Amino acid sequence: MTRSALRILPFILILASCLGVVAPATAAPHSSHSKLAAKEAAHKSSGKKSEEKKAQPVQLASYEDWGAFAAGAGKGKTCYALAQPKDRQPANLNRDPAYVFISTRPGENIRNEVSIIMGFPLKDGGDAQAEVGTESFELVSKGANAWVKNPAKEGELIAAMKKGSTLVVKAASTRGNVTTDTYSLHGVTQALERVAKECH
């Protein structure tokens, strides 16, 4: 799980701070506080890929409920397919926006790595799962983010998403609230194809 958490987080924060270009009609509204916090966190992040962190993501295309983005250049280029949930339950919980974020980083030989931003703090290492139809995939959590517990299963999750209609993510917060976020998978195949073309 930690194989790329620190590397990918700045990109997630930057995207979260400027995602007005792709927010679906049902997306949770961004508060000015959330945007400011995301920008400050991205600014304070440090690491050897600082030039990537400064690069603002550019939207390549929009496919139904998914967007394709790219940031950086050369070996440091990163491409993403991204979506926000269509439904969040319980609806009355106060939380930040959520995203499914599928990244490809050719310079690191990483393709279709799935990250899920839940929008609230999770119990580190806690139980969470992603479901597509009858298939279920274990997730591992850290902070407000979750990843596929077994990286070898990522390909299976991507394949299921391309064939499925919805992705359901279930996780418990540090307060014990069990949440269910439902994502539409309409457009995910085209978004991933565009990402693969841009970051080949």
PDB file of N, CA, C and O in Angstrom, residues 5 12 14 18 26 32 42 47 70 73 88 97 101 103 124 131 137 140 144 153 155-156 158 164-165 174 179 185:
ATOM      1  N   ALA A   5       2.078   5.777  -1.918  1.00  0.00           N
ATOM      2  CA  ALA A   5       1.189   6.715  -1.220  1.00  0.00           C
ATOM      3  C   ALA A   5       1.781   8.114  -1.163  1.00  0.00           C
ATOM      4  O   ALA A   5       1.103   9.093  -1.457  1.00  0.00           O
ATOM      5  N   ILE A  12      -3.058  13.955  -6.001  1.00  0.00           N
ATOM      6  CA  ILE A  12      -4.445  13.866  -5.554  1.00  0.00           C
ATOM      7  C   ILE A  12      -4.880  15.198  -4.963  1.00  0.00           C
ATOM      8  O   ILE A  12      -5.962  15.700  -5.250  1.00  0.00           O
ATOM      9  N   ILE A  14      -3.627  18.200  -5.530  1.00  0.00           N
ATOM     10  CA  ILE A  14      -3.728  19.223  -6.565  1.00  0.00           C
ATOM     11  C   ILE A  14      -5.012  19.045  -7.361  1.00  0.00           C
ATOM     12  O   ILE A  14      -5.738  19.993  -7.636  1.00  0.00           O
ATOM     13  N   CYS A  18      -8.524  21.636  -7.736  1.00  0.00           N
ATOM     14  CA  CYS A  18      -8.884  22.317  -8.981  1.00  0.00           C
ATOM     15  C   CYS A  18      -9.837  21.486  -9.818  1.00  0.00           C
ATOM     16  O   CYS A  18      -9.895  21.635 -11.022  1.00  0.00           O
ATOM     17  N   THR A  26     -23.663  15.537  -9.643  1.00  0.00           N
ATOM     18  CA  THR A  26     -24.002  15.008  -8.327  1.00  0.00           C
ATOM     19  C   THR A  26     -22.833  15.076  -7.351  1.00  0.00           C
ATOM     20  O   THR A  26     -22.924  14.590  -6.238  1.00  0.00           O
ATOM     21  N   SER A  32     -14.424  26.314   0.431  1.00  0.00           N
ATOM     22  CA  SER A  32     -13.189  27.088   0.283  1.00  0.00           C
ATOM     23  C   SER A  32     -12.141  26.590   1.261  1.00  0.00           C
ATOM     24  O   SER A  32     -10.948  26.605   0.981  1.00  0.00           O
ATOM     25  N   ALA A  42      -0.466  20.459  -0.602  1.00  0.00           N
ATOM     26  CA  ALA A  42       0.326  20.184  -1.800  1.00  0.00           C
ATOM     27  C   ALA A  42       1.588  21.034  -1.807  1.00  0.00           C
ATOM     28  O   ALA A  42       2.662  20.577  -2.196  1.00  0.00           O
ATOM     29  N   GLY A  47       9.785  16.121  -1.632  1.00  0.00           N
ATOM     30  CA  GLY A  47      10.218  14.861  -2.213  1.00  0.00           C
ATOM     31  C   GLY A  47      11.014  15.123  -3.465  1.00  0.00           C
ATOM     32  O   GLY A  47      11.115  16.249  -3.937  1.00  0.00           O
ATOM     33  N   ALA A  70      -3.615  14.595 -17.209  1.00  0.00           N
ATOM     34  CA  ALA A  70      -2.169  14.378 -17.275  1.00  0.00           C
ATOM     35  C   ALA A  70      -1.479  15.513 -16.548  1.00  0.00           C
ATOM     36  O   ALA A  70      -1.986  16.640 -16.496  1.00  0.00           O
ATOM     37  N   ALA A  73       5.880  16.027 -17.292  1.00  0.00           N
ATOM     38  CA  ALA A  73       6.405  15.770 -18.631  1.00  0.00           C
ATOM     39  C   ALA A  73       7.563  14.789 -18.551  1.00  0.00           C
ATOM     40  O   ALA A  73       8.131  14.549 -17.486  1.00  0.00           O
ATOM     41  N   ARG A  88     -23.622   8.710  -1.859  1.00  0.00           N
ATOM     42  CA  ARG A  88     -22.830   8.521  -0.645  1.00  0.00           C
ATOM     43  C   ARG A  88     -23.783   8.294   0.523  1.00  0.00           C
ATOM     44  O   ARG A  88     -24.674   9.110   0.763  1.00  0.00           O
ATOM     45  N   PRO A  97     -15.069  15.713  -0.268  1.00  0.00           N
ATOM     46  CA  PRO A  97     -15.341  14.965  -1.502  1.00  0.00           C
ATOM     47  C   PRO A  97     -14.510  13.689  -1.589  1.00  0.00           C
ATOM     48  O   PRO A  97     -13.417  13.607  -1.035  1.00  0.00           O
ATOM     49  N   PHE A 101      -9.244   7.189  -8.173  1.00  0.00           N
ATOM     50  CA  PHE A 101      -8.128   7.801  -8.867  1.00  0.00           C
ATOM     51  C   PHE A 101      -7.249   6.675  -9.408  1.00  0.00           C
ATOM     52  O   PHE A 101      -6.679   5.923  -8.630  1.00  0.00           O
ATOM     53  N   SER A 103      -4.019   5.806 -11.585  1.00  0.00           N
ATOM     54  CA  SER A 103      -2.849   6.497 -12.130  1.00  0.00           C
ATOM     55  C   SER A 103      -1.910   5.588 -12.903  1.00  0.00           C
ATOM     56  O   SER A 103      -1.781   4.401 -12.615  1.00  0.00           O
ATOM     57  N   ASP A 124      -6.224   3.384  10.264  1.00  0.00           N
ATOM     58  CA  ASP A 124      -5.071   2.886   9.523  1.00  0.00           C
ATOM     59  C   ASP A 124      -5.052   1.365   9.519  1.00  0.00           C
ATOM     60  O   ASP A 124      -5.141   0.729  10.571  1.00  0.00           O
ATOM     61  N   GLU A 131     -16.448  -3.287  -4.349  1.00  0.00           N
ATOM     62  CA  GLU A 131     -17.281  -4.315  -4.976  1.00  0.00           C
ATOM     63  C   GLU A 131     -17.707  -3.873  -6.366  1.00  0.00           C
ATOM     64  O   GLU A 131     -18.140  -2.741  -6.562  1.00  0.00           O
ATOM     65  N   PHE A 137     -13.114  -6.891  -3.551  1.00  0.00           N
ATOM     66  CA  PHE A 137     -11.668  -6.715  -3.438  1.00  0.00           C
ATOM     67  C   PHE A 137     -11.349  -6.048  -2.104  1.00  0.00           C
ATOM     68  O   PHE A 137     -11.922  -5.009  -1.772  1.00  0.00           O
ATOM     69  N   VAL A 140      -6.883  -1.685   1.821  1.00  0.00           N
ATOM     70  CA  VAL A 140      -6.185  -1.340   3.058  1.00  0.00           C
ATOM     71  C   VAL A 140      -6.167   0.179   3.123  1.00  0.00           C
ATOM     72  O   VAL A 140      -6.034   0.860   2.102  1.00  0.00           O
ATOM     73  N   ALA A 144      -6.946   9.165   4.981  1.00  0.00           N
ATOM     74  CA  ALA A 144      -8.263   9.227   4.333  1.00  0.00           C
ATOM     75  C   ALA A 144      -8.267   8.466   3.018  1.00  0.00           C
ATOM     76  O   ALA A 144      -9.189   8.609   2.218  1.00  0.00           O
ATOM     77  N   LYS A 153      -3.953  -7.965  -7.312  1.00  0.00           N
ATOM     78  CA  LYS A 153      -5.381  -7.985  -7.633  1.00  0.00           C
ATOM     79  C   LYS A 153      -5.845  -6.734  -8.382  1.00  0.00           C
ATOM     80  O   LYS A 153      -6.998  -6.657  -8.800  1.00  0.00           O
ATOM     81  N   GLY A 155      -5.154  -5.613 -11.317  1.00  0.00           N
ATOM     82  CA  GLY A 155      -5.556  -5.916 -12.685  1.00  0.00           C
ATOM     83  C   GLY A 155      -6.946  -6.517 -12.748  1.00  0.00           C
ATOM     84  O   GLY A 155      -7.736  -6.206 -13.649  1.00  0.00           O
ATOM     85  N   GLU A 156      -7.272  -7.369 -11.772  1.00  0.00           N
ATOM     86  CA  GLU A 156      -8.598  -7.973 -11.718  1.00  0.00           C
ATOM     87  C   GLU A 156      -9.664  -6.926 -11.432  1.00  0.00           C
ATOM     88  O   GLU A 156     -10.762  -6.960 -11.999  1.00  0.00           O
ATOM     89  N   ILE A 158      -9.473  -3.683 -12.169  1.00  0.00           N
ATOM     90  CA  ILE A 158      -9.617  -2.870 -13.385  1.00  0.00           C
ATOM     91  C   ILE A 158     -10.466  -3.602 -14.421  1.00  0.00           C
ATOM     92  O   ILE A 158     -11.361  -3.020 -15.039  1.00  0.00           O
ATOM     93  N   GLY A 164     -18.178  -3.797 -15.550  1.00  0.00           N
ATOM     94  CA  GLY A 164     -19.282  -3.528 -14.643  1.00  0.00           C
ATOM     95  C   GLY A 164     -19.980  -2.205 -14.897  1.00  0.00           C
ATOM     96  O   GLY A 164     -19.587  -1.418 -15.766  1.00  0.00           O
ATOM     97  N   SER A 165     -21.012  -1.943 -14.097  1.00  0.00           N
ATOM     98  CA  SER A 165     -21.766  -0.693 -14.215  1.00  0.00           C
ATOM     99  C   SER A 165     -21.572   0.210 -13.008  1.00  0.00           C
ATOM    100  O   SER A 165     -21.681   1.432 -13.125  1.00  0.00           O
ATOM    101  N   THR A 174     -12.695   6.472  11.507  1.00  0.00           N
ATOM    102  CA  THR A 174     -12.091   6.302  12.831  1.00  0.00           C
ATOM    103  C   THR A 174     -13.145   6.403  13.929  1.00  0.00           C
ATOM    104  O   THR A 174     -12.935   5.926  15.037  1.00  0.00           O
ATOM    105  N   THR A 179     -19.464   3.676   5.876  1.00  0.00           N
ATOM    106  CA  THR A 179     -19.948   4.448   4.738  1.00  0.00           C
ATOM    107  C   THR A 179     -19.941   3.618   3.470  1.00  0.00           C
ATOM    108  O   THR A 179     -19.155   2.668   3.333  1.00  0.00           O
ATOM    109  N   LEU A 185     -19.544   3.462 -13.469  1.00  0.00           N
ATOM    110  CA  LEU A 185     -18.394   3.022 -14.272  1.00  0.00           C
ATOM    111  C   LEU A 185     -18.574   3.363 -15.747  1.00  0.00           C
ATOM    112  O   LEU A 185     -17.776   2.936 -16.584  1.00  0.00           O
TER     113      LEU A 185
END
